[in-house]
Coordinates of C-alpha atoms in Angstrom, one line a residue:
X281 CA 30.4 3.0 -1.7
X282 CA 32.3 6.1 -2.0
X283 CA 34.6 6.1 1.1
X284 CA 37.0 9.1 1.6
X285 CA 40.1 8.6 3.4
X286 CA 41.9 11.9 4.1
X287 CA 43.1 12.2 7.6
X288 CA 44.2 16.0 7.2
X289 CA 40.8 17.1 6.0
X290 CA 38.7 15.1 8.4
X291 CA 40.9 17.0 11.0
X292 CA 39.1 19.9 10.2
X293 CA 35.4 18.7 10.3
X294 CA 34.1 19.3 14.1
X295 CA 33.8 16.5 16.5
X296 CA 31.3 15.4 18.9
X297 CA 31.1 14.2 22.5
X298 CA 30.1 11.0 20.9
X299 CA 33.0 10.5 19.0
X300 CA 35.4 12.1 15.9
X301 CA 34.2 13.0 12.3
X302 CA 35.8 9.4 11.1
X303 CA 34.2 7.3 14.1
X304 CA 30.6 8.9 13.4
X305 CA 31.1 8.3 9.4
X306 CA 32.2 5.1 10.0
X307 CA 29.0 4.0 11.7
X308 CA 27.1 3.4 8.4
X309 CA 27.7 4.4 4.9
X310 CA 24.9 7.2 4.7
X311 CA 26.6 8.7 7.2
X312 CA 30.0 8.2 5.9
X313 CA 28.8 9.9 3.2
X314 CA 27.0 12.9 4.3
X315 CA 30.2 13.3 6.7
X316 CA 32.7 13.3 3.5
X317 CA 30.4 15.5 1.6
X318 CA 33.2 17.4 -0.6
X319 CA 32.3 19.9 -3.6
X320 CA 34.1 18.1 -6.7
X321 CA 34.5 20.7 -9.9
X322 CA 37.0 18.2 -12.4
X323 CA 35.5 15.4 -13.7
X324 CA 37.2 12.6 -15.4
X325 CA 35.6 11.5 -19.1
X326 CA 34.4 8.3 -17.9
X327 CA 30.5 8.8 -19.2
X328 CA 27.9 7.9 -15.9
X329 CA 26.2 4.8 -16.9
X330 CA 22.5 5.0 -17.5
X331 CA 21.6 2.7 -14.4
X332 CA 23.4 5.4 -12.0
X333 CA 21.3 8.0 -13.6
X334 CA 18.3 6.6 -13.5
X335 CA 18.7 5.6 -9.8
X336 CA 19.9 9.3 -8.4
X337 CA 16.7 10.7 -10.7
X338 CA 14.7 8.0 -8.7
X339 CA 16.0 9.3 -5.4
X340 CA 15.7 13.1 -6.1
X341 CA 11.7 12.3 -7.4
X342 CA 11.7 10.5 -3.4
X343 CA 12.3 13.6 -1.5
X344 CA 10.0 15.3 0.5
X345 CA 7.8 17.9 -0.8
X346 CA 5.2 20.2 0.3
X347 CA 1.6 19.3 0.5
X348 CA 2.6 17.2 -2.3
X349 CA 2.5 19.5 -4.9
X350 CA 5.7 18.0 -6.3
X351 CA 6.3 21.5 -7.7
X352 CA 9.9 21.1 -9.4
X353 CA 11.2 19.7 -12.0
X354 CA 15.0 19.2 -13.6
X355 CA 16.2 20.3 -16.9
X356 CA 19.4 17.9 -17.5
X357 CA 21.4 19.5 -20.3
X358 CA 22.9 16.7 -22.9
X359 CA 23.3 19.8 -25.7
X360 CA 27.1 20.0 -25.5
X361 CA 26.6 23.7 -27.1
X362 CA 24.0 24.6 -24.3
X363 CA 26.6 23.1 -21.7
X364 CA 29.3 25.6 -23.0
X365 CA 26.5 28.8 -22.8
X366 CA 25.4 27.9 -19.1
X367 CA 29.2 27.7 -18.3
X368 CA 29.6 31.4 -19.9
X369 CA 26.7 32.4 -17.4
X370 CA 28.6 30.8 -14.2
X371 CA 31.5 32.0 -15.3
X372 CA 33.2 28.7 -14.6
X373 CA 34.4 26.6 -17.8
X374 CA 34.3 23.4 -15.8
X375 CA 30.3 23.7 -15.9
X376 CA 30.9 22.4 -19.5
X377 CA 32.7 19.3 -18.7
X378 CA 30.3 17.9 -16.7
X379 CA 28.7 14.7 -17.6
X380 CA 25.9 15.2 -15.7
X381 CA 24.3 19.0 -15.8
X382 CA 21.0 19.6 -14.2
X383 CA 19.2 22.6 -13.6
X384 CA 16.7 22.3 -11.4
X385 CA 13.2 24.6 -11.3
X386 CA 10.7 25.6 -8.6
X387 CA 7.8 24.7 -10.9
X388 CA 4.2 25.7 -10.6
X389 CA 3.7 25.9 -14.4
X390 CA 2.5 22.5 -14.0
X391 CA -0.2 22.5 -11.3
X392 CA -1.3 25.8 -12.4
X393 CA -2.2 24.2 -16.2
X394 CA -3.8 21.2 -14.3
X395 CA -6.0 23.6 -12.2
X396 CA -7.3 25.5 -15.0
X397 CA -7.8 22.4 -16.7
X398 CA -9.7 21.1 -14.3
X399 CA -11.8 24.2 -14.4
X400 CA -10.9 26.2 -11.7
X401 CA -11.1 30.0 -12.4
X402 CA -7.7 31.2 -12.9
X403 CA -8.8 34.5 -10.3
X404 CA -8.8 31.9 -7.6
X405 CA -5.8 29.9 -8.6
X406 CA -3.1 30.6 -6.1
X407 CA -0.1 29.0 -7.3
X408 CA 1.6 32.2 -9.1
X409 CA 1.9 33.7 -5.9
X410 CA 5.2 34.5 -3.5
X411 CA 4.2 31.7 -1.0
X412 CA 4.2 28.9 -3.6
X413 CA 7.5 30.0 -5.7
X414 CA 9.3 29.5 -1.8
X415 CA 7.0 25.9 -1.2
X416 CA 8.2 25.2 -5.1
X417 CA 11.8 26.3 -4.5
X418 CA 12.2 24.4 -1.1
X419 CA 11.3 21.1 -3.2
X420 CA 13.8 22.0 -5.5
X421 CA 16.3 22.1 -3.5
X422 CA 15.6 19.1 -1.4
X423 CA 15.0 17.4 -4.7
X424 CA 18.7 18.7 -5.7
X425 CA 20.1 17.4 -2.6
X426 CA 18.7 13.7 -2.5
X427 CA 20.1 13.2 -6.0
X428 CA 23.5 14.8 -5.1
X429 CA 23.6 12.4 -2.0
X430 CA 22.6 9.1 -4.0
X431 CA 25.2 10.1 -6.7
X432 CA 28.2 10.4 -4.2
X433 CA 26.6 7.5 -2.6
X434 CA 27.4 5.6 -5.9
X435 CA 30.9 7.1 -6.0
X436 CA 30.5 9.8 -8.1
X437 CA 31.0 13.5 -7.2
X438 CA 29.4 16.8 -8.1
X439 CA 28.5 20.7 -6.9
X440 CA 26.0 22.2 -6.5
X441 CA 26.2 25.5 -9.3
X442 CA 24.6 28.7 -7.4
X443 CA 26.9 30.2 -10.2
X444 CA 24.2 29.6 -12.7
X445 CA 21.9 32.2 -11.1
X446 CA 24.7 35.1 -12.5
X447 CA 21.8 35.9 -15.5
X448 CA 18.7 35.2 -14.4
X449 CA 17.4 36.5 -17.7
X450 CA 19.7 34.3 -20.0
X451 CA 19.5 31.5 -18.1
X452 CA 15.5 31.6 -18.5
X453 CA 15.7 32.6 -22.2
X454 CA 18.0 29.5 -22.9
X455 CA 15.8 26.8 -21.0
X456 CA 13.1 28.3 -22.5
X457 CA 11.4 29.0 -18.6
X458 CA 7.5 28.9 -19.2
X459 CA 5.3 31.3 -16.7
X460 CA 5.4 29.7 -12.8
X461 CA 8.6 28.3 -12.8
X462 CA 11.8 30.0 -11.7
X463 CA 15.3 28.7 -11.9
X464 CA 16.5 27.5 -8.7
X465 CA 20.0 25.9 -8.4
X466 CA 22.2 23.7 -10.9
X467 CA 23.9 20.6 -10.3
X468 CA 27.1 19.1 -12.4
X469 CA 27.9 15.3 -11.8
X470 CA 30.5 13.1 -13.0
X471 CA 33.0 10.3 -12.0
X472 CA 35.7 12.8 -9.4
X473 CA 39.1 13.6 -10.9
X474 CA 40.0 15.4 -7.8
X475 CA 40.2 14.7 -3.7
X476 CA 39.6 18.0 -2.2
X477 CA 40.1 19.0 1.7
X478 CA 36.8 18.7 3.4
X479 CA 35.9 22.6 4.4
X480 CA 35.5 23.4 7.4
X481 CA 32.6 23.7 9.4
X482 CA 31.9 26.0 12.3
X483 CA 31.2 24.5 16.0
X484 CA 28.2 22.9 16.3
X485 CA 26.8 24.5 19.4
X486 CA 27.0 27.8 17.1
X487 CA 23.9 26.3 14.9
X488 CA 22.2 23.9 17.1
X489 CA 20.1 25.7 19.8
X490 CA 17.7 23.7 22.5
X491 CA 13.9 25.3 22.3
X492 CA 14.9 28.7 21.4
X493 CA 17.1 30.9 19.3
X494 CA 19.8 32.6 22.0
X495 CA 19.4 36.5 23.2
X496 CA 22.0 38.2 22.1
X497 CA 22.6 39.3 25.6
X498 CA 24.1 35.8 26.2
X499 CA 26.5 36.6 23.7
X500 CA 27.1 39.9 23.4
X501 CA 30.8 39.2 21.5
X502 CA 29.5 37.1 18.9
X503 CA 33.0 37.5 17.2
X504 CA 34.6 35.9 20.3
X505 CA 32.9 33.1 19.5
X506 CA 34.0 32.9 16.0
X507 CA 38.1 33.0 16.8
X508 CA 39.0 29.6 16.7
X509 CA 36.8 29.5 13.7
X510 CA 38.4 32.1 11.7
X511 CA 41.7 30.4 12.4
X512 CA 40.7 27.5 11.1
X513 CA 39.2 28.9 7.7
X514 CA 42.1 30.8 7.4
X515 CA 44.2 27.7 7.8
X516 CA 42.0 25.9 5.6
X517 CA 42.5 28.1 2.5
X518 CA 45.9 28.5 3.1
X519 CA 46.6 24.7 2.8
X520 CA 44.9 24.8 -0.5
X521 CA 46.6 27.4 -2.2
X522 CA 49.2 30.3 0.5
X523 CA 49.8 32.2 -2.4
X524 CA 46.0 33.4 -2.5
X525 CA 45.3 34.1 1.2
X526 CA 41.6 33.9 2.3
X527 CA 39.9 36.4 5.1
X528 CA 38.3 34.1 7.8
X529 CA 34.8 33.1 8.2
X530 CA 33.4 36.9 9.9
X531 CA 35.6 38.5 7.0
X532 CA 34.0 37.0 4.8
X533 CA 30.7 37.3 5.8
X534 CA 31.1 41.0 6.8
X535 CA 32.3 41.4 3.1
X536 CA 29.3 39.8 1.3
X537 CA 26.9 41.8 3.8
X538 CA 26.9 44.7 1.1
X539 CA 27.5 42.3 -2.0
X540 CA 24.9 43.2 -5.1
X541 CA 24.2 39.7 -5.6
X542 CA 22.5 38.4 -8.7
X543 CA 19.4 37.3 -7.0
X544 CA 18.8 40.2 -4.5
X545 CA 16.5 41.6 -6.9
X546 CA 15.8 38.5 -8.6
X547 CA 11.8 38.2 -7.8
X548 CA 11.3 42.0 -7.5
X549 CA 12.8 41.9 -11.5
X550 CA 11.7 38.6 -12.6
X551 CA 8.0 38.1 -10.6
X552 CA 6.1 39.9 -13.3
X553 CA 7.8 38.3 -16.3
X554 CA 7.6 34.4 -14.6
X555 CA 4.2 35.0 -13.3
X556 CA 4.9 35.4 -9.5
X557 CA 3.5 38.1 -7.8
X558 CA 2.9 38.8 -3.7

């Protein structure tokens, strides 16, 4: 079991009225490790042995998934020269030392070839459409997130690589993306060669609501209720490196309300050529 003991980090996770971040992970080891969840980027060389793959591929095939339409699949990248060209897309070199690289796919290439196989007329086929890329990228990701949990679960480490999604276009023309699919996320897995600060996460009350979403009239200073917050994002980064200060949380998100991201016009670029349309 992958225990984490790191009292300054656990510091920062929120507690509950039913007891601290170490008290809650300590009741069972799922939880312990869903509470120590930690984004791990260096990787020792130690290889992952092909029983711990085959079991976190086993749990990621066991998540939930729409209607069962099972609608992603997983492109694990062994080609070390392929490993190098998605790390030139993320823009982060590490991507290349993983052991483990996965790219995972909302995938209705699949059920749309079975369809027509089993002769249903491709005007009445429905899977190229907007609704089933989102069912198709929801699998993916909780497909992504079971495996990332049974890895750490075996003491391995890994992140989750958004970073991949920088060139849509290469990224497709390199995995050789058929019609109906659409990258979705990558994940890079290996044995951890680093202990990083848990980051913080905001109050709960701020994300849990009872029956209803909150008028904003019962909070009409919403960054009053971010202060403490702030402070402790701010402290946060600060502790990892002072030299690079860090806005807080509201910065930051204030910031990337205007950001060009890769995949704001991603499926309005992209539907046509991957076969997705409204």
């Amino acid at each position: 079991m992958n225990t984490v003991n790191n009292t300054a980090a656990n510091e920062a996770a929120p507690d509950s009225a039913y007891g601290t971040h170490d008290e809650i992970a300590s009741r069972n080891g799922t939880l312990d490790v869903l509470l120590n969840r930690r984004s791990i980027r260096a990787f020792t060389d130690e290889p992952v042995n092909a029983q711990d793959v085959d079991a976190i591929e086993a749990a990621a095939q066991r998540a939930a998934t729409s209607q069962f339409y099972n609608a992603w699949s997983a492109i694990r990248i062994t080609d070390e020269d392929l490993k190098k060209k998605l790390a030139e897309v993320a823009r982060q070199p590490y991507v290349a030392t993983a052991p483990l690289l996965y790219v995972f796919i909302a995938d209705q290439h699949r059920n749309y070839r079975i369809a027509e196989a089993k002769g249903v007329a491709e005007s009445d086929i429905t899977y190229g459409t907007s609704f089933m890329l989102a069912q198709a990228q929801n699998d993916a990701v909780l497909a992504l997130h079971a495996m990332e949990t049974a890895a750490e679960s075996l003491g391995l480490g890994g992140v989750i690589l958004g970073s991949l999604l920088n060139n849509i276009d290469e990224l497709i023309e390199l995995l050789h993306l058929p019609e109906h699919t659409f990258p979705v996320l990558g994940l890079a897995l290996g044995h951890p060669a680093q202990q990083p600060q848990l980051k913080p996460r905001m109050p709960r009350e701020l994300q849990f609501f009872d029956n209803a979403y909150p008028s904003d009239d019962e909070t009409p200073d919403v960054l009053a209720q971010f202060k403490d917050f702030d402070a402790t994002v701010r402290e946060y980064y600060d502790l990892r490196d002072a030299s690079k200060p860090v806005a807080g949380f509201t910065d930051q998100i204030a910031q990337g309300a205007t950001s060009d991201a890769p995949l704001k016009k991603a499926l309005h670029s992209h539907e046509v050529k991957q076969g997705f349309a409204d």
